Amino acid sequence: MSELEINHVYKDYKLGNKSKFNALNDINISFEKGELVSIIGESGSGKSTLMNLIGGLDSDYTGEIKIGGIDLKTFKEKQLDDYRKKKIGFVFQSFNLIPHLSILDNVTIALTLSDVKESVKLEKAKTILAKLGLENQLKKKPTQLSGGQKQRVAIARALINDPDIILADEPTGSLDSATTLQILDIMKEIADDGKLVIMVTHSEKVASISSRVVELADGKIIRDEIKPDYQKNEHKDKLVEEKAEETTEEKGGNKPKKEKHLSVYSAVRLSLHNMWASRTKNFLMALGVTISLISMILMLAFGSGLTGYIDSLAQSYSNPTIVTVNKVDEMADDPSGGMGGLGGEIMSLLNPTPFTDEEIPQIIENINSALEEKYPNIEYRVSQDDIKYGFSAATGITKSASINFTVDGEEKSSNIFYLYTTPPYYTEEQMLAGELAGQPKLDEESGEMLGEIMVSAKIASEMGLENYEDAIGQIVTVKASYGQFPNAISIEQKCKITGIVDVSMFETMLVAYLDYDYFDSMVTANGGTLSPTSLYIQTDSEATTDTINLILSGMQGYTGSVENQMASMFTEMLSTFSIALAIIAGISLIVAMIMILVVLYMSVSERTREIGVLKSIGARKRDIKKIFTTESFLIGLFSGLVGIVFAGVVGGLLVLLFNSILGFAPLSFHWYYFLLALGLSVVISVLAGLYPASKAAKLDPVESLRHE
Ligand code: ADP
Ligand code: MG
């Protein structure tokens, strides 16, 4: 039985237009161990094609290729990968070393693919490299070696797994004559060590030292000459140790050991080498991801920061032991109504509906019975004494309220957009300046009884005052009308401004506040009856307040305080806004993902040759996929880490900036934003890497090796 037997092998290359090109035509030949075979022939005669078939790189042929009596055609993909890894050693004309790996890593790559221990790898590589005179080059990169050195490295790589057959396709084609002789000596030595060496060559001189010359022409063998005078050089120091010796460690016990493959550690190491080799490109790509991650984190932080700020503002305007009840415009509750949803809520805020006299006892009753039925733990019951009234009207719409004042002897007027009565929980702490307005008092200067009013800073500026504090103490005439035409009552009253209300987010509004009892007495004095638009229930505890608020939210037609309503409206608007921002950030992430995809895709075509080499060495599809996926994972991880660090730094700076300008920072960072960003970065990178990785895995090894 021959080591290698080829029977009736035909190879056709399929050309585009359904035609074929016949590259090998009925090849019949067999080879034995220890032969040093030169294959010669014109360019295009089919030499490389034959080598690729023997090497298991190309399975698309007819006929038999038997290795040790076993037909290659019977091999499954896995066995074929294994065959390339263990049985065959390839040496190429253009060396095909992997540029970003060290000499040591290049030589041991086949062992890496089998997950051999580092120490064993180093030991083997050192031995072989020493025999080839390269013991001092372990750490170098391929570009730092001469052509002859590179080819010796390639030979070391081919020998590392102690294959039975060495296939060398024009190994001396790129070398000068002196180096050619060196390489030929090595090839001869390998053959003399008992391996089958098949070498493609152009030169008759190279052929002349071999033990056998096979000549191809147009896909046929036209000469097969065995040299009777071939001198086998016996030498002690074999290039590769005997197979049995070195595999004892792997064989171990009696159980057939599971075949080992590229480990995650090695995949990471290989990826890191390559990423470092193209670090500028990777850095720029990471920058793109980083920017979208930073914007995503900042947008989330702004969203939650602003919401939190508005919530806390609403909190500061309410008292935890007071329940506010307002009526909701019917339209707001009717989803089919034109003013449903947010629009309806705004309408009911602008035009609060007054409570009727019968309604208030009914509300008390409803709340109390709900408390009794559903909340046995709460002893508190609402009584009429706990209730204070409030009134508010968006007078600006009908221009039914205004403030008249005198500037430099000239009469001026400003509308009051909102006329409110001061809620019972409102304190001077919540005002910008001055005191709460109360009952009319005797003014010492004029000897008149003057009403009291608070205004917003905007009204102060309407009065032509630079500082709103200057409005305090000013005497103005307040004109308001109350009720519906024709029963509307006109009120005109001289008032003194006692304080400036803080309307924070509605700072551009013309707002005035009066004491409820005072407003009531004015309406009554003019022949009307004031109906409240708000009820304030003083409860016994925060828990009771929360419970009653819950009961109210289940009662048709009623709602909580204006401030809370406004706050919830704002947070609702804000969350819509944050969703929009998040979508933008999401789009930028998708863009980053496409960018990663493009870069990885390009890197696959840049590394086509490398992939071909890996496959010729026995890398499985899965190994190639693993290397590329690991790389995209690492890109995602690095970009993510850089992104969150930068987001932290930028976020911190923004917080400082906002604090120094506004006195508060509308950003709040949660740890899970960073985790989310990191996770997303890894996920999108891995997703983006899937396609290039599977493309790389599917590359045809022969074509890849031919790739320029
Ligand atoms: P050699 O190595 O002897 O120079 P090859 O084995 O590379 O020749 O090629 C043999 C013939 O097959 C040549 O004519 C070449 O053009 C053709 N050939 C090689 N590869 C392909 C391919 N992928 N598709 C079509 N024709 C090919
Ligand atoms: Mg060729």
PDB file of N, CA and C in Angstrom, residues 9 21 42 60 98 102 106 121 140 209 218 232 258 272 508 511 573 629 680:
ATOM      1  N   VAL A   9      -7.843  10.731 -11.544  1.00  0.00           N
ATOM      2  CA  VAL A   9      -8.339  12.012 -11.033  1.00  0.00           C
ATOM      3  C   VAL A   9      -8.523  13.000 -12.178  1.00  0.00           C
ATOM      4  N   PHE A  21     -13.413  24.266 -17.462  1.00  0.00           N
ATOM      5  CA  PHE A  21     -12.037  24.191 -17.918  1.00  0.00           C
ATOM      6  C   PHE A  21     -11.404  22.958 -17.295  1.00  0.00           C
ATOM      7  N   GLU A  42       4.946  23.468 -17.426  1.00  0.00           N
ATOM      8  CA  GLU A  42       4.663  24.853 -17.804  1.00  0.00           C
ATOM      9  C   GLU A  42       3.662  25.469 -16.826  1.00  0.00           C
ATOM     10  N   ASP A  60     -13.549  19.152  -4.923  1.00  0.00           N
ATOM     11  CA  ASP A  60     -14.401  19.102  -6.111  1.00  0.00           C
ATOM     12  C   ASP A  60     -13.627  18.469  -7.283  1.00  0.00           C
ATOM     13  N   ILE A  98       1.453  34.822   8.853  1.00  0.00           N
ATOM     14  CA  ILE A  98       0.445  35.784   9.313  1.00  0.00           C
ATOM     15  C   ILE A  98       1.175  36.999   9.884  1.00  0.00           C
ATOM     16  N   SER A 102       3.816  36.817  15.877  1.00  0.00           N
ATOM     17  CA  SER A 102       5.258  36.621  15.985  1.00  0.00           C
ATOM     18  C   SER A 102       5.647  35.325  15.277  1.00  0.00           C
ATOM     19  N   ASN A 106       3.348  32.110  14.689  1.00  0.00           N
ATOM     20  CA  ASN A 106       3.132  31.598  13.345  1.00  0.00           C
ATOM     21  C   ASN A 106       3.434  30.111  13.278  1.00  0.00           C
ATOM     22  N   LYS A 121       3.861  23.844  23.353  1.00  0.00           N
ATOM     23  CA  LYS A 121       3.991  24.580  22.097  1.00  0.00           C
ATOM     24  C   LYS A 121       5.376  25.199  21.987  1.00  0.00           C
ATOM     25  N   LYS A 140      10.343  37.904  16.778  1.00  0.00           N
ATOM     26  CA  LYS A 140      10.233  38.822  15.638  1.00  0.00           C
ATOM     27  C   LYS A 140       8.911  38.659  14.896  1.00  0.00           C
ATOM     28  N   ILE A 209      17.993  17.564  -7.983  1.00  0.00           N
ATOM     29  CA  ILE A 209      18.417  16.966  -6.715  1.00  0.00           C
ATOM     30  C   ILE A 209      17.360  16.033  -6.125  1.00  0.00           C
ATOM     31  N   ASP A 218      -0.695  20.210 -19.691  1.00  0.00           N
ATOM     32  CA  ASP A 218      -2.146  20.262 -19.957  1.00  0.00           C
ATOM     33  C   ASP A 218      -2.935  19.272 -19.114  1.00  0.00           C
ATOM     34  N   LYS A 232      20.469   9.164  -0.404  1.00  0.00           N
ATOM     35  CA  LYS A 232      19.798   9.482   0.859  1.00  0.00           C
ATOM     36  C   LYS A 232      20.869   9.841   1.878  1.00  0.00           C
ATOM     37  N   LYS A 258     -11.007  13.430  23.867  1.00  0.00           N
ATOM     38  CA  LYS A 258     -11.823  14.284  23.012  1.00  0.00           C
ATOM     39  C   LYS A 258     -10.911  15.242  22.251  1.00  0.00           C
ATOM     40  N   LEU A 272      -6.531  39.934  19.769  1.00  0.00           N
ATOM     41  CA  LEU A 272      -5.835  41.103  20.312  1.00  0.00           C
ATOM     42  C   LEU A 272      -4.636  41.465  19.438  1.00  0.00           C
ATOM     43  N   THR A 508     -42.658  82.702  33.010  1.00  0.00           N
ATOM     44  CA  THR A 508     -43.047  83.765  32.083  1.00  0.00           C
ATOM     45  C   THR A 508     -44.540  84.094  32.194  1.00  0.00           C
ATOM     46  N   VAL A 511     -49.093  85.947  36.832  1.00  0.00           N
ATOM     47  CA  VAL A 511     -49.887  85.247  37.831  1.00  0.00           C
ATOM     48  C   VAL A 511     -50.068  86.127  39.057  1.00  0.00           C
ATOM     49  N   MET A 573     -44.945  64.714  28.922  1.00  0.00           N
ATOM     50  CA  MET A 573     -44.340  65.317  27.742  1.00  0.00           C
ATOM     51  C   MET A 573     -42.860  64.976  27.675  1.00  0.00           C
ATOM     52  N   THR A 629     -15.581  36.417  15.580  1.00  0.00           N
ATOM     53  CA  THR A 629     -16.600  36.815  16.552  1.00  0.00           C
ATOM     54  C   THR A 629     -15.944  37.338  17.821  1.00  0.00           C
ATOM     55  N   LEU A 680     -25.188  46.941  25.360  1.00  0.00           N
ATOM     56  CA  LEU A 680     -25.607  47.246  23.994  1.00  0.00           C
ATOM     57  C   LEU A 680     -24.418  47.263  23.053  1.00  0.00           C
TER      58      LEU A 680
END
